[in-house]
Coordinates of C-alpha atoms in Angstrom, one line a residue:
X118 CA -44.9 74.5 46.6
X119 CA -45.7 72.2 49.5
X120 CA -46.0 68.4 49.5
X121 CA -49.7 68.8 50.3
X122 CA -50.1 70.5 46.9
X123 CA -49.4 67.1 45.3
X124 CA -50.1 64.6 48.1
X125 CA -52.8 64.1 50.7
X126 CA -52.0 65.7 54.0
X127 CA -53.6 62.7 55.8
X128 CA -51.6 60.2 53.7
X129 CA -48.4 62.1 54.5
X130 CA -49.2 62.2 58.3
X131 CA -50.0 58.4 58.4
X132 CA -46.9 57.5 56.4
X133 CA -44.5 59.6 58.4
X134 CA -46.0 58.3 61.6
X135 CA -45.7 54.7 60.5
X136 CA -41.9 55.1 60.3
X137 CA -41.3 57.2 63.4
X138 CA -39.3 54.5 65.1
X139 CA -35.6 54.5 64.6
X140 CA -34.4 52.1 61.8
X141 CA -38.0 51.4 60.7
X142 CA -38.0 53.3 57.4
X143 CA -38.9 51.3 54.3
X144 CA -38.8 53.5 51.2
X145 CA -41.1 51.3 49.1
X146 CA -43.8 51.2 51.7
X147 CA -43.4 54.9 52.5
X148 CA -43.7 56.0 48.9
X149 CA -46.8 53.7 48.5
X150 CA -48.4 55.1 51.6
X151 CA -48.0 58.7 50.6
X152 CA -49.5 57.9 47.3
X153 CA -46.5 58.4 45.0
X154 CA -47.2 55.2 43.1
X155 CA -50.4 56.6 41.7
X156 CA -49.0 60.0 40.6
X157 CA -48.2 61.2 37.1
X158 CA -44.7 61.9 35.9
X159 CA -45.4 65.6 36.2
X160 CA -46.5 65.2 39.8
X161 CA -43.5 63.1 40.7
X162 CA -41.2 65.8 39.3
X163 CA -42.9 68.3 41.6
X164 CA -42.2 66.1 44.6
X165 CA -38.6 65.7 43.4
X166 CA -38.2 69.5 43.2
X167 CA -39.4 69.8 46.8
X168 CA -36.9 67.2 48.0
X169 CA -34.1 68.9 46.0
X170 CA -33.5 71.5 48.7
X171 CA -30.4 73.1 47.1
X172 CA -32.0 73.2 43.6
X173 CA -29.0 71.4 42.1
X174 CA -31.2 69.1 39.9
X175 CA -30.2 66.2 42.0
X176 CA -31.0 64.8 45.4
X177 CA -27.8 64.1 47.4
X178 CA -27.3 62.0 50.5
X179 CA -27.4 65.0 52.8
X180 CA -30.9 65.9 51.5
X181 CA -32.1 62.3 51.8
X182 CA -31.3 62.2 55.5
X183 CA -34.1 64.7 56.0
X184 CA -36.6 63.2 53.6
X185 CA -39.3 62.5 56.2
X186 CA -39.1 66.2 57.4
X187 CA -39.6 67.2 53.7
X188 CA -42.9 65.5 53.8
X189 CA -43.8 66.6 57.4
X190 CA -41.8 68.9 59.6
X191 CA -42.5 66.5 62.6
X192 CA -40.8 63.6 60.8
X193 CA -37.5 62.2 62.1
X194 CA -34.1 62.2 60.5
X195 CA -33.2 59.0 58.8
X196 CA -30.3 57.1 60.2
X197 CA -27.1 56.7 58.1
X198 CA -28.0 53.1 57.3
X199 CA -31.5 54.1 56.1
X200 CA -30.1 57.0 54.1
X201 CA -27.6 54.8 52.4
X202 CA -30.3 52.2 51.6
X203 CA -32.5 54.9 50.1
X204 CA -29.6 56.4 48.1
X205 CA -28.6 52.9 46.8
X206 CA -32.2 52.4 45.6
X207 CA -32.4 55.7 43.7
X208 CA -28.8 56.2 42.5
X209 CA -28.8 54.0 39.4
X210 CA -25.5 55.2 38.0
X211 CA -23.5 55.2 41.3
X212 CA -22.6 58.9 41.2
X213 CA -23.8 59.6 44.7
X214 CA -26.9 61.5 43.7
X215 CA -30.4 60.9 42.4
X216 CA -31.6 62.6 39.2
X217 CA -35.1 63.4 38.4
X218 CA -35.3 60.7 35.8

């Protein structure tokens, strides 16, 4: 499954492009721009499975670093600071990984 099976290719392209500069990533704005805010729980789970590259059932920090490339292969890697901010936002129990819930 590809991101474009769930999200608009044009929205993905615009969102990845908007955060192409180093240290510019804002996860709230990015997720809004790609259209995740308007998706059903089932659609969100599909996106989660795409981001969970190792199929562990969790998204770990090393997978988050490449989150933009998961949406578009031309995306950049997140910086360590951006990755840690994204992890902190999603890791509600502090175990170093993000679960689907």
